[in-house]
Amino acid sequence: VTSKMALARRSTLLEFVRRYSVPQSGYVHHSKTMTIEAEKQSFLWTKTIRVDSLPESMNTSLARAQRHSRGLMNIFNRSLLQAKAFENSLIGSTDPNYSYGFLQNFIRLLHIRDTLAAKEVHYSWDTKVASTFFRGDTLYALREYIDLMISSKHPLQAHFPDSVVQESIVREIPSTLPIYPTIDLTLQKDVKMKHETGISLSSSFPHLHTAIILYQNALKDIYIIQKGLCTTFSKLYAEAKLKMADGSSGVLDQPLSGQCIVTNGKTFTFFYYQLNTIDMKSDDGVKNLVHIAGPISMYKKLSNLSRHKSIIDLNGEGVNLLVATLTN
């Protein structure tokens, strides 16, 4: 979004608020929303703070991937070339085989190696998740879209130890510009206090393992973070609220963990999110936690050798992290 477009959008938004906003207005965020100070606002909306270290469980998965690094790089290479990838992005063709071809090939070949088969996971394409909650006196509605959701029979173990959770009590969420309401939720019949996980709670695979979000070409880091953070939070928050039929709101007895990958097929950003609380009214107390790795470029470029494509400077460490995340 250019600065002129951002200013025009902000001006239009302010005019809308002045004319139509009433008490109990709310903010609606969806998969195409881009806001000023997107990164800070995303942390504020979701009551989340950043953790510097990779989750301990990932260290084991990463070590396992590193032992098979050469074979995994070959799988990545084959998957990419079989998807007829082109230099700038895997996404953009109207042919869905191009859009999803790389991921389909990569996951299929990982299954052949039995590195994913033992995880007891299920794959769902084109999934919508939704959550609605109050932050202070403002109502927020997150309506997110997951291109590929990997769900599992068993929940991921907590990404972060209790000591890190307790430390979050004294940490502050970065301040940001005021967030102006974009729509009066009280006048919208289709926007209600609803929570959708994209998975039935009676499913054999009710738990989020990894949400994969695809985007076209280049996207600023702040919007990548906004997509990954809002989507993962929305999925886990909805799951927590639906499990609490009595309407409880507070620190969870057992935190919910999930992973997210935001990618255009060349650049990957990894999110390891832990929902500790659904008490969103105040910034006080326990916060939710996330570790973000990336953006990581998986290769420099693709080149043509006669009629064959080849990958230049494949990033072995990046491939290992991708596999470790999928097999965590």
Coordinates of C-alpha atoms in Angstrom, one line a residue:
V1 CA 0.0 0.0 0.0
T2 CA 1.6 3.3 -1.0
S3 CA 1.6 6.3 1.3
K4 CA -0.9 8.1 -0.9
M5 CA -3.3 5.1 -0.8
A6 CA -2.8 4.8 3.0
L7 CA -3.6 8.5 3.5
A8 CA -6.7 8.3 1.2
R9 CA -7.9 5.1 3.0
R10 CA -7.4 6.8 6.4
S11 CA -9.2 9.9 5.3
T12 CA -12.1 7.9 4.0
L13 CA -12.2 5.8 7.2
L14 CA -12.2 8.9 9.5
E15 CA -15.0 10.4 7.5
F16 CA -17.0 7.2 7.8
V17 CA -16.5 7.2 11.6
R18 CA -17.5 10.8 12.0
R19 CA -20.7 10.2 10.1
Y20 CA -21.8 6.8 11.1
S21 CA -20.1 5.5 14.2
V22 CA -22.1 5.0 17.3
P23 CA -21.3 3.6 20.8
Q24 CA -20.5 -0.2 20.5
S25 CA -18.9 0.2 17.1
G26 CA -16.2 -2.3 16.3
Y27 CA -13.3 -3.2 14.1
V28 CA -13.5 -5.9 11.5
H29 CA -10.3 -7.4 10.3
H30 CA -10.2 -9.9 7.4
S31 CA -7.6 -11.6 5.2
K32 CA -7.2 -8.6 2.9
T33 CA -7.1 -5.9 5.6
M34 CA -4.0 -3.7 5.6
T35 CA -3.8 -1.0 8.3
I36 CA -1.4 1.7 9.4
E37 CA 1.1 0.3 11.9
A38 CA -0.2 -3.2 11.1
E39 CA 2.4 -5.1 13.1
K40 CA 1.9 -3.1 16.3
Q41 CA -1.8 -3.2 16.0
S42 CA -1.8 -6.9 15.5
F43 CA 0.1 -7.4 18.7
L44 CA -2.3 -5.0 20.5
W45 CA -5.5 -6.7 19.1
T46 CA -4.4 -10.2 20.2
K47 CA -2.8 -9.2 23.5
T48 CA 0.4 -10.8 22.3
I49 CA 4.1 -10.3 23.0
R50 CA 7.1 -11.6 21.2
V51 CA 9.5 -14.3 22.5
D52 CA 13.0 -14.3 21.1
S53 CA 13.8 -18.0 21.4
L54 CA 12.6 -20.9 19.2
P55 CA 10.2 -23.3 21.2
E56 CA 12.1 -26.1 22.8
S57 CA 10.0 -28.7 21.0
M58 CA 11.3 -27.3 17.7
N59 CA 14.9 -28.0 18.7
T60 CA 14.2 -31.8 18.6
S61 CA 12.4 -31.6 15.3
L62 CA 15.1 -29.4 13.9
A63 CA 17.9 -31.8 14.9
R64 CA 16.0 -34.6 13.3
A65 CA 15.6 -32.6 10.0
Q66 CA 19.3 -31.7 10.0
R67 CA 20.3 -35.4 10.1
H68 CA 18.4 -35.9 6.8
S69 CA 19.2 -32.5 5.4
R70 CA 20.5 -33.6 2.0
G71 CA 17.5 -35.8 1.3
L72 CA 15.1 -33.1 2.4
M73 CA 16.7 -30.5 0.1
N74 CA 16.3 -33.0 -2.8
I75 CA 12.5 -33.3 -1.9
F76 CA 12.2 -29.5 -1.8
N77 CA 14.0 -29.2 -5.1
R78 CA 11.8 -31.8 -6.8
S79 CA 8.6 -30.4 -5.4
L80 CA 9.4 -26.9 -6.6
L81 CA 10.4 -27.9 -10.1
Q82 CA 7.5 -30.3 -10.5
A83 CA 5.1 -27.4 -9.6
K84 CA 6.5 -25.5 -12.6
A85 CA 7.5 -22.7 -10.3
F86 CA 8.7 -19.4 -11.7
E87 CA 11.1 -17.0 -10.3
N88 CA 9.0 -14.3 -8.6
S89 CA 6.3 -16.5 -7.0
L90 CA 4.5 -19.8 -7.0
I91 CA 1.2 -18.0 -6.7
G92 CA -0.7 -16.0 -9.3
S93 CA -1.7 -18.4 -12.0
T94 CA -5.4 -19.2 -12.4
D95 CA -4.5 -22.8 -12.5
P96 CA -4.8 -24.1 -8.9
N97 CA -2.2 -26.7 -9.6
Y98 CA 0.4 -23.9 -9.8
S99 CA -1.0 -22.2 -6.6
Y100 CA -0.9 -25.3 -4.5
G101 CA 1.4 -27.6 -6.6
F102 CA 4.5 -27.0 -4.6
L103 CA 3.0 -27.6 -1.2
Q104 CA 1.0 -30.6 -2.5
N105 CA 4.2 -32.2 -3.9
F106 CA 6.3 -31.4 -0.9
I107 CA 3.8 -32.8 1.7
R108 CA 3.2 -35.9 -0.5
L109 CA 6.9 -36.6 -0.7
L110 CA 7.3 -36.1 3.0
H111 CA 4.6 -38.7 3.6
I112 CA 6.5 -41.1 1.4
R113 CA 9.4 -40.7 3.7
D114 CA 7.0 -41.4 6.7
T115 CA 8.1 -38.2 8.4
L116 CA 4.6 -36.9 8.3
A117 CA 2.6 -40.1 8.2
A118 CA 3.3 -40.8 11.8
K119 CA 1.9 -37.5 12.9
E120 CA -1.8 -38.4 12.5
V121 CA -2.7 -35.2 10.7
H122 CA -5.5 -34.1 8.4
Y123 CA -5.4 -31.5 5.6
S124 CA -8.1 -29.0 4.8
W125 CA -7.9 -26.5 1.9
D126 CA -9.6 -23.1 1.9
T127 CA -10.7 -22.9 5.5
K128 CA -12.3 -19.9 7.2
V129 CA -11.8 -19.1 10.9
A130 CA -13.5 -16.4 12.9
S131 CA -13.4 -14.9 16.4
T132 CA -15.1 -11.9 18.1
F133 CA -14.1 -10.3 21.3
F134 CA -13.8 -7.0 23.3
R135 CA -10.6 -5.2 23.7
G136 CA -11.4 -2.6 26.3
D137 CA -14.8 -1.2 25.2
T138 CA -14.2 -1.9 21.5
L139 CA -15.6 -5.0 19.8
Y140 CA -13.3 -6.8 17.4
A141 CA -14.2 -9.3 14.7
L142 CA -11.4 -11.3 13.1
R143 CA -12.4 -13.1 9.9
E144 CA -9.4 -14.9 8.5
Y145 CA -8.7 -17.3 5.7
I146 CA -6.4 -20.3 5.7
D147 CA -5.3 -21.8 2.4
L148 CA -4.1 -25.1 3.9
M149 CA -4.8 -26.1 7.5
I150 CA -3.1 -29.1 9.0
S151 CA -5.0 -30.4 12.0
S152 CA -4.0 -33.2 14.3
K153 CA -5.5 -35.8 16.6
H154 CA -3.4 -34.6 19.5
P155 CA -2.6 -31.0 20.5
L156 CA 0.8 -29.5 20.2
Q157 CA 2.7 -29.3 23.4
A158 CA 3.1 -25.9 24.9
H159 CA 5.7 -23.9 23.0
F160 CA 6.9 -22.0 26.0
P161 CA 7.5 -23.0 29.7
D162 CA 5.4 -21.6 32.5
S163 CA 8.3 -19.4 33.6
V164 CA 8.1 -17.4 30.3
V165 CA 4.3 -17.2 30.7
Q166 CA 4.7 -15.7 34.1
E167 CA 7.3 -13.3 32.9
S168 CA 4.7 -11.9 30.4
I169 CA 2.7 -10.4 33.3
V170 CA 5.2 -7.6 33.7
R171 CA 5.9 -7.0 30.0
E172 CA 4.0 -4.3 28.2
I173 CA 2.3 -4.5 24.8
P174 CA 3.8 -1.8 22.5
S175 CA 1.6 1.3 22.2
T176 CA 0.2 2.3 18.8
L177 CA -2.0 4.7 17.0
P178 CA -5.7 4.6 18.0
I179 CA -7.7 2.0 16.0
Y180 CA -10.8 3.6 14.6
P181 CA -13.9 1.5 14.1
T182 CA -14.6 0.6 10.5
I183 CA -18.1 -0.7 10.9
D184 CA -20.9 -0.7 13.4
L185 CA -21.3 -4.3 14.3
T186 CA -24.7 -3.6 16.0
L187 CA -26.1 -2.8 12.5
Q188 CA -24.7 -5.8 10.8
K189 CA -26.9 -8.9 10.9
D190 CA -24.1 -11.1 9.4
V191 CA -21.5 -10.1 12.0
K192 CA -22.3 -11.6 15.3
M193 CA -20.4 -12.7 18.4
K194 CA -19.4 -15.9 16.6
H195 CA -16.4 -18.2 16.8
E196 CA -15.5 -20.5 14.0
T197 CA -12.4 -22.9 14.1
G198 CA -12.8 -24.3 10.7
I199 CA -12.9 -27.7 12.3
S200 CA -15.8 -29.5 14.1
L201 CA -15.0 -30.1 17.8
S202 CA -16.3 -33.7 17.2
S203 CA -13.7 -34.2 14.4
S204 CA -11.0 -36.9 14.9
F205 CA -8.5 -34.1 14.1
P206 CA -9.8 -31.1 16.2
H207 CA -6.5 -29.4 17.0
L208 CA -4.5 -26.9 14.9
H209 CA -1.1 -28.1 13.9
T210 CA -0.1 -25.6 11.2
A211 CA -2.0 -23.0 9.2
I212 CA -0.4 -22.2 5.8
I213 CA -1.3 -18.8 4.2
L214 CA -0.3 -18.1 0.6
Y215 CA 0.2 -14.6 -0.9
Q216 CA 1.2 -13.2 -4.2
N217 CA 4.6 -11.8 -5.1
A218 CA 6.0 -9.3 -2.6
L219 CA 4.3 -8.3 0.7
K220 CA 5.7 -6.0 3.4
D221 CA 6.9 -7.7 6.5
I222 CA 4.4 -5.8 8.7
Y223 CA 1.5 -7.3 6.7
I224 CA 3.0 -10.8 6.8
I225 CA 3.1 -10.5 10.5
Q226 CA -0.4 -9.2 10.6
K227 CA -1.7 -12.1 8.6
G228 CA 0.1 -14.8 10.6
L229 CA -0.6 -13.3 14.0
C230 CA -4.3 -12.6 13.5
T231 CA -5.0 -15.9 11.8
T232 CA -3.3 -18.1 14.4
F233 CA -4.8 -16.1 17.3
S234 CA -8.3 -16.2 15.8
K235 CA -8.2 -20.0 15.3
L236 CA -7.0 -20.8 18.8
Y237 CA -9.2 -18.2 20.5
A238 CA -12.3 -19.6 18.8
E239 CA -11.3 -23.1 19.8
A240 CA -10.9 -22.0 23.4
K241 CA -14.2 -20.1 23.5
L242 CA -16.1 -23.0 22.0
K243 CA -14.7 -25.4 24.5
M244 CA -15.8 -23.2 27.4
A245 CA -19.6 -23.5 27.1
D246 CA -20.1 -21.6 30.3
G247 CA -18.7 -18.4 28.8
S248 CA -15.6 -18.4 31.0
S249 CA -13.0 -15.8 30.3
G250 CA -9.5 -15.7 31.7
V251 CA -6.2 -17.5 31.8
L252 CA -6.4 -21.0 30.3
D253 CA -5.6 -24.0 32.6
Q254 CA -3.8 -25.6 29.6
P255 CA -2.5 -23.2 26.9
L256 CA -3.3 -23.8 23.3
S257 CA -0.4 -23.9 20.8
G258 CA -0.4 -23.6 17.0
Q259 CA 1.9 -22.9 14.1
C260 CA 1.5 -20.8 11.0
I261 CA 3.5 -20.4 7.8
V262 CA 3.0 -17.4 5.6
T263 CA 4.6 -17.8 2.2
N264 CA 4.7 -17.0 -1.5
G265 CA 6.6 -20.2 -2.2
K266 CA 10.0 -18.5 -2.1
T267 CA 9.9 -16.5 1.1
F268 CA 8.7 -18.2 4.3
T269 CA 7.8 -16.7 7.7
F270 CA 7.1 -19.0 10.6
F271 CA 4.9 -18.3 13.6
Y272 CA 4.9 -20.4 16.8
Y273 CA 1.9 -19.1 18.8
Q274 CA 0.7 -19.9 22.3
L275 CA -2.7 -18.8 23.5
N276 CA -2.5 -18.4 27.3
T277 CA -5.4 -16.1 28.0
I278 CA -8.8 -15.2 26.6
D279 CA -9.2 -12.2 29.0
M280 CA -9.0 -9.6 26.3
K281 CA -10.6 -6.7 28.1
S282 CA -7.4 -5.4 29.7
D283 CA -3.7 -5.4 28.9
D284 CA -2.9 -6.5 32.4
G285 CA -2.0 -10.0 33.5
V286 CA -0.8 -12.9 31.5
K287 CA -0.2 -12.3 27.8
N288 CA -0.3 -14.5 24.7
L289 CA 3.1 -15.4 23.2
V290 CA 4.6 -15.8 19.8
H291 CA 8.0 -16.6 18.3
I292 CA 8.4 -15.4 14.7
A293 CA 11.2 -16.7 12.4
G294 CA 11.8 -15.0 9.1
P295 CA 11.1 -13.9 6.5
I296 CA 13.5 -16.6 5.1
S297 CA 14.3 -16.8 1.4
M298 CA 14.4 -20.5 0.4
Y299 CA 16.5 -19.9 -2.7
K300 CA 18.0 -17.1 -4.7
K301 CA 16.3 -17.7 -8.0
L302 CA 15.3 -20.2 -10.6
S303 CA 17.1 -20.4 -13.9
N304 CA 16.5 -22.1 -17.2
L305 CA 19.1 -24.6 -18.5
S306 CA 17.9 -25.4 -22.0
R307 CA 14.3 -26.3 -21.3
H308 CA 14.9 -27.4 -17.7
K309 CA 14.7 -25.2 -14.6
S310 CA 17.3 -25.3 -11.8
I311 CA 17.4 -23.7 -8.4
I312 CA 20.3 -21.4 -7.5
D313 CA 21.5 -21.2 -3.9
L314 CA 18.9 -23.4 -2.1
N315 CA 18.8 -22.5 1.6
G316 CA 19.4 -25.7 3.4
E317 CA 18.8 -24.2 6.9
G318 CA 15.4 -22.8 5.7
V319 CA 14.3 -26.1 4.3
N320 CA 15.3 -27.8 7.6
L321 CA 13.1 -25.3 9.5
L322 CA 10.2 -25.9 7.2
V323 CA 10.4 -29.6 7.6
A324 CA 10.9 -29.3 11.4
T325 CA 7.8 -27.2 11.6
L326 CA 5.6 -29.6 9.6
T327 CA 6.8 -32.6 11.6
N328 CA 6.9 -30.9 15.0

